[in-house]
Short mmCIF file of C-alpha atoms in Angstrom, two decimals:
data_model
loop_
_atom_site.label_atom_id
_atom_site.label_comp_id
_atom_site.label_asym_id
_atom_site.label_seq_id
_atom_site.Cartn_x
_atom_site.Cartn_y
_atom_site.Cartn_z
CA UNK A 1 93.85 98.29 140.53
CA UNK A 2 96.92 99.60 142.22
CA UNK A 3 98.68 102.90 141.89
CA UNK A 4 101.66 101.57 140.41
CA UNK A 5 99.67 99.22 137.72
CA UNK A 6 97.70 102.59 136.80
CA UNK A 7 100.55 104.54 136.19
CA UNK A 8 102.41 102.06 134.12
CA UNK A 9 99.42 101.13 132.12
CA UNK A 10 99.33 103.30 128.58
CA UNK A 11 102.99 102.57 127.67
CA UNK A 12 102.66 99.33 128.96
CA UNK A 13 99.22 98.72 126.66
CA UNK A 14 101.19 100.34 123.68
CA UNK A 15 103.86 97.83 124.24
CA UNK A 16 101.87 95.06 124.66
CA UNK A 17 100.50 95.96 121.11
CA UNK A 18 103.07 96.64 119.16
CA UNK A 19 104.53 93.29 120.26
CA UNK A 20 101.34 91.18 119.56
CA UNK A 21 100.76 93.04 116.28
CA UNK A 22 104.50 92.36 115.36
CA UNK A 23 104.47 88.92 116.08
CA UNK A 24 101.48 88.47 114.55
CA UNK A 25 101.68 90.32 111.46
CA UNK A 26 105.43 91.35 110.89
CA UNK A 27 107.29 94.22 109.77
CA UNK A 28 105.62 93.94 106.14
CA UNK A 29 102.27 94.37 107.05
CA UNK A 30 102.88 96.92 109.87
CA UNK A 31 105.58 98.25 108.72
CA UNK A 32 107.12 100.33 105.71
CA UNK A 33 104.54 98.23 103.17
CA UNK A 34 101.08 99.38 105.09
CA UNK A 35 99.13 100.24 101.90
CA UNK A 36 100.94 98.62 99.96
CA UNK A 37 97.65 97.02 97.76
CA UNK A 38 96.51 100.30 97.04
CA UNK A 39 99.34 101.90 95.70
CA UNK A 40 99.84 98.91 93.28
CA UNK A 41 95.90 98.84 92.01
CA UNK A 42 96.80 102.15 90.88
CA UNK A 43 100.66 102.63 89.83
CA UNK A 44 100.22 99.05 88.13
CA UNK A 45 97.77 100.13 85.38
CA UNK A 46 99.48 103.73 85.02
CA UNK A 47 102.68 102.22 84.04
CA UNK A 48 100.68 99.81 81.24
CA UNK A 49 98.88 102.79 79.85
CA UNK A 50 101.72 105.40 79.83
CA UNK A 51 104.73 103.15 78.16
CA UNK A 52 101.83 101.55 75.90
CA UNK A 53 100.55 104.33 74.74
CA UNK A 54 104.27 106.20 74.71
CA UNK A 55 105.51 103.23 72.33
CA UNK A 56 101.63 103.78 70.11
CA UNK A 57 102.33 107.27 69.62
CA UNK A 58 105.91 106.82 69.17
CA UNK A 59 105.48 104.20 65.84
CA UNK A 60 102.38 106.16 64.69
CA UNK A 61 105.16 109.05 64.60
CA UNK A 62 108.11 107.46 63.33
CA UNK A 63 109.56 108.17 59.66
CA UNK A 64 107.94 105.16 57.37
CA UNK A 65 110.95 104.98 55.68
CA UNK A 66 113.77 104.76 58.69
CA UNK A 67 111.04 103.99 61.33
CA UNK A 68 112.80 106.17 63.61
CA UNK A 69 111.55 109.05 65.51
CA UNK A 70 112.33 112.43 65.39
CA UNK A 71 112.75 114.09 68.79
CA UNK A 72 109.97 116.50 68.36
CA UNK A 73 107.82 113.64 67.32
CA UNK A 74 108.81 111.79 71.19
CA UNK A 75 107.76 114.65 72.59
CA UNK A 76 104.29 114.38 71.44
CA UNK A 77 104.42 110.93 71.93
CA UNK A 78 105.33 111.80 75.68
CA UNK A 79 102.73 114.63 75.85
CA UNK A 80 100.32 111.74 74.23
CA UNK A 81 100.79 109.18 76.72
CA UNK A 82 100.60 111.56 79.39
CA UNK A 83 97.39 112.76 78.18
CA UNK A 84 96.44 109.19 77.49
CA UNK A 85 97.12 108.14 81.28
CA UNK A 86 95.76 111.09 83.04
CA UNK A 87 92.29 110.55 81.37
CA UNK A 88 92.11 106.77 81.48
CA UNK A 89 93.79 106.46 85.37
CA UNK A 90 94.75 109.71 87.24
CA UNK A 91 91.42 111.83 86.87
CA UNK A 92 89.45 108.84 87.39
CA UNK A 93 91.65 108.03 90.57
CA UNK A 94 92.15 111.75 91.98
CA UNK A 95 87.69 112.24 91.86
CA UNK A 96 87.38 109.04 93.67
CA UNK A 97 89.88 109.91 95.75
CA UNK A 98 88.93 113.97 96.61
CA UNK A 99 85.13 112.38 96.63
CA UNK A 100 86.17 110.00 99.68
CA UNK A 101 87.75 112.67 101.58
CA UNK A 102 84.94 114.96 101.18
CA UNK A 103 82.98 112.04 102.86
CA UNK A 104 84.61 111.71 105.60
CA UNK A 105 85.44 115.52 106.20
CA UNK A 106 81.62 116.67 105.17
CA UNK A 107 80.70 116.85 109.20
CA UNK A 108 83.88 119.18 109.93
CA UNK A 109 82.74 121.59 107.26
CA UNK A 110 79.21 120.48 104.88
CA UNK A 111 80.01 123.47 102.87
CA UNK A 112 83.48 123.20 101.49
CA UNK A 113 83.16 121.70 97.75
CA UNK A 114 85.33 119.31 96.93
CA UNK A 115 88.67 120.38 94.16
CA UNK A 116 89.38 118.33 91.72
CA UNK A 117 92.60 119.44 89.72
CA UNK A 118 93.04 118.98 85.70
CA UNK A 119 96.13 116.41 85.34
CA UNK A 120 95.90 116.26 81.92
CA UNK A 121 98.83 119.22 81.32
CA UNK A 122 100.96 118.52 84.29
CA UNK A 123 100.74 114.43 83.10
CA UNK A 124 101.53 115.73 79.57
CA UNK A 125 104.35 117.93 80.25
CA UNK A 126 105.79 115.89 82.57
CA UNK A 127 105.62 112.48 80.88
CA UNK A 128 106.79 114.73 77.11
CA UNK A 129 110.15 115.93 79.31
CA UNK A 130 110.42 112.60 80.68
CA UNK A 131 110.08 110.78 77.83
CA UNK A 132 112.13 112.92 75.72
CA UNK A 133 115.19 112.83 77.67
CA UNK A 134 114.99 109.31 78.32
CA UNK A 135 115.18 108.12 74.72
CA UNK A 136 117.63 110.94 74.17
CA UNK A 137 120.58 109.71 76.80
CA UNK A 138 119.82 106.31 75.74
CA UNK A 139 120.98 107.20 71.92
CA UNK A 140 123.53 108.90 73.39
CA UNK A 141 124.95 106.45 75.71
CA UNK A 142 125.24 103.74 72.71
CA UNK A 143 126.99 106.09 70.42
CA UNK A 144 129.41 105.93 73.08
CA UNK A 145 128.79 102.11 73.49
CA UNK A 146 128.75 100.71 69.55
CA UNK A 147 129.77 97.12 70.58
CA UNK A 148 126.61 96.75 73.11
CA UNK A 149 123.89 95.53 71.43
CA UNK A 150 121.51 95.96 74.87
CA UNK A 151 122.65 98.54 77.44
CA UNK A 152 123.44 96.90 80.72
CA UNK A 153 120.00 97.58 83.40
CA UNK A 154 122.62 99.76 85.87
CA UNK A 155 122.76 102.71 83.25
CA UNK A 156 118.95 102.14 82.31
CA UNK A 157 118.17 103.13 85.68
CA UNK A 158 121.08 105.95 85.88
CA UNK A 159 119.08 107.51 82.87
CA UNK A 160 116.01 106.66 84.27
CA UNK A 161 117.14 108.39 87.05
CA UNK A 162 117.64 111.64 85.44
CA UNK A 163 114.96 111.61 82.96
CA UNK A 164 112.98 111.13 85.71
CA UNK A 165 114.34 114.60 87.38
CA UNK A 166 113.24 116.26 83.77
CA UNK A 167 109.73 115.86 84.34
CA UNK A 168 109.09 117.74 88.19
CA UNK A 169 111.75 120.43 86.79
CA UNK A 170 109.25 120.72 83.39
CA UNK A 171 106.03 121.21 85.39
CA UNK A 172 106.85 122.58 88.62
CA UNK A 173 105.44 126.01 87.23
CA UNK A 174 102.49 124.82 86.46
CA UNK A 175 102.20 122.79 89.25
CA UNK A 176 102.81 126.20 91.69
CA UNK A 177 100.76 128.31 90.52
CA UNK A 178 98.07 125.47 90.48
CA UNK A 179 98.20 124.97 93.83
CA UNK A 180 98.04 129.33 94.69
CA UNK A 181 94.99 129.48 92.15
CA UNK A 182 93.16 126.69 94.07
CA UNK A 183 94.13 128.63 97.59
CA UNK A 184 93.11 132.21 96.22
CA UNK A 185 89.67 133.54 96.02
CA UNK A 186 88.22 134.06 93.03
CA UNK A 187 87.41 137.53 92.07
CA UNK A 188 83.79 138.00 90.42
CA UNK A 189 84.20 138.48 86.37
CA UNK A 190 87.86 137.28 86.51
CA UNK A 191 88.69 134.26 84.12
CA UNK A 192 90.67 131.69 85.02
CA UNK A 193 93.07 132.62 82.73
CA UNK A 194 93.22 136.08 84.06
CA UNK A 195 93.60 134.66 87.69
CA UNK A 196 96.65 132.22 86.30
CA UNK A 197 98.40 135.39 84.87
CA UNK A 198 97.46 137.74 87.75
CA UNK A 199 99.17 135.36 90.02
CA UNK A 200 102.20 133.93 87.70
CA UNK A 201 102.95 137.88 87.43
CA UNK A 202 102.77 138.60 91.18
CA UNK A 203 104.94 135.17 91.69
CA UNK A 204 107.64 136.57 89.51
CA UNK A 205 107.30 140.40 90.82
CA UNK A 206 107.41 139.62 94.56
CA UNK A 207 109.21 136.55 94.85
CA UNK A 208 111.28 135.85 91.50
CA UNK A 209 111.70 132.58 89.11
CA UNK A 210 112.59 130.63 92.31
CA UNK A 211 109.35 130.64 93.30
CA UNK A 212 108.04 128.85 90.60
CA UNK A 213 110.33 125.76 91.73
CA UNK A 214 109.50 125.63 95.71
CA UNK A 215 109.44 122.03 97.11
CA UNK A 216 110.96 120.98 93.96
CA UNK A 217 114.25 118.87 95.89
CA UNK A 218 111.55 116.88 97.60
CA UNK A 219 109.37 115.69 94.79
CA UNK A 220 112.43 114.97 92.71
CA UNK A 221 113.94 113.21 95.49
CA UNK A 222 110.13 111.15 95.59
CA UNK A 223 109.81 110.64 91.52
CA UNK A 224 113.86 110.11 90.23
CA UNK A 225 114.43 106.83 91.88
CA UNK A 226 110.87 105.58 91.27
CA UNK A 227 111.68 106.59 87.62
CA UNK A 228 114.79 104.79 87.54
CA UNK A 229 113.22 101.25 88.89
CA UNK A 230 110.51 101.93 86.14
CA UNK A 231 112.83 102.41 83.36
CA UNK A 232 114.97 99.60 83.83
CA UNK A 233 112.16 97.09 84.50
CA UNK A 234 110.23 98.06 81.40
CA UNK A 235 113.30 97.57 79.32
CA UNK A 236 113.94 94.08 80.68
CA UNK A 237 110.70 93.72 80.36
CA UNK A 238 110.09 95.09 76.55
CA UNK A 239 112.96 92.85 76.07
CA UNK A 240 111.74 89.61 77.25
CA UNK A 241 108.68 89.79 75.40
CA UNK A 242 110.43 90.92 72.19
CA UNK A 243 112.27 87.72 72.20
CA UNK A 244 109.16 85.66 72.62
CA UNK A 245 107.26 87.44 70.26
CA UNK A 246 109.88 89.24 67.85
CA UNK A 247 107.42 92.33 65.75
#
């Protein structure tokens, strides 16, 4: 092998794969879509189970008389279905999940024990907020509207958009000072209620209420305009099947 073929030969190797896997594949399956199955197995049946169960607890809820639904009442209906979807999908998902890792990172360290975090109250506050504010600007914006009978799907995602902001902002807290309890060590005879205190207190003492919302551009920048796609399909959706099979 010559000098010249030598030196040339990892970027020419990494070029000669990248253009046989492109060809071969494309951009979808290389490309911004890699994992792409996964994420559907499990955002698919989270969506079913949080707007079914939202629109459950919402009837169960609403005034027999008027059938409508107070706001308080959607908010436990949101705090329902977020209960409803972290047991059935998002616990189930995150054990698998933190179990598989272990796995594979069990030689590197055979002691560490796996974490598994409780989603039920950051899934419940997040999807109550959510949900509540949603259904809100949507009264709203046909009081404004009388004539239209459906709003048009450009300002279901616009709310969508910032209902979906409502729900990081509601649990970002919680979600902090989740994340510092699992990182500090626990002290013998402290409760875990003691230890979410001890550090809630020293968050606010040292560092103020903005610490209590770090990272929180980020994750709404992730969850908003996921939250407005989800909105508007479901009420297309909702609608479509209401007109085949009217209640």
């Amino acid at each position: 092998m010559s000098a010249a073929r030598y030196h040339q030969g990892p970027d020419a190797a990494l070029e000669v794969r990248t253009n046989t896997r492109d060809k071969s594949r494309g951009f979808i399956a290389t490309g911004a879509y890699i994992g792409l199955g996964a994420v559907l197995s499990g955002i698919v049946p989270k969506m079913a189970i949080r707007f079914a169960s939202f629109e459950a607890y919402k009837d169960w809820l609403a005034d027999k008389e008027t059938g409508k639904t107070a706001i308080g009442n959607i908010f436990l209906a949101g705090l329902g279905a977020g209960v409803t979807e972290a047991v059935a999908v998002v616990t189930p998902m995150e054990v698998v999940k933190i179990r598989l890792q272990a796995q594979q990172h069990s030689l590197a360290d055979p002691l560490e024990a796996p974490r598994y975090r409780n989603a039920a109250m950051p899934q419940a506050t997040n999807q109550g907020a959510n949900f509540t504010a949603y259904q809100e600007i949507k009264k709203f914006a046909h009081r404004m509207q009388p004539d239209l009978v459906d709003l048009p799907s450009y300002q279901h995602m616009v709310i969508g958009l910032i209902s979906g902001a409502m729900g990081p902002f509601s649990n970002a807290p919680i979600d902090t000072i989740k994340t510092r309890l699992q990182k500090a060590t626990a002290i013998p005879g402290q409760s875990a209620f003691q230890r979410i205190f001890a550090i809630a207190a020293d968050m606010w003492k040292t560092e103020g209420v903005s610490s209590f919302y770090k990272g929180i551009t980020p994750r709404v920048l992730r969850v908003a305009p996921g939250q407005a796609i989800v909105f508007a399909v479901y009420e297309r959706v909702s609608g479509v099947i209401e007109k085949i099979s009217p209640r």
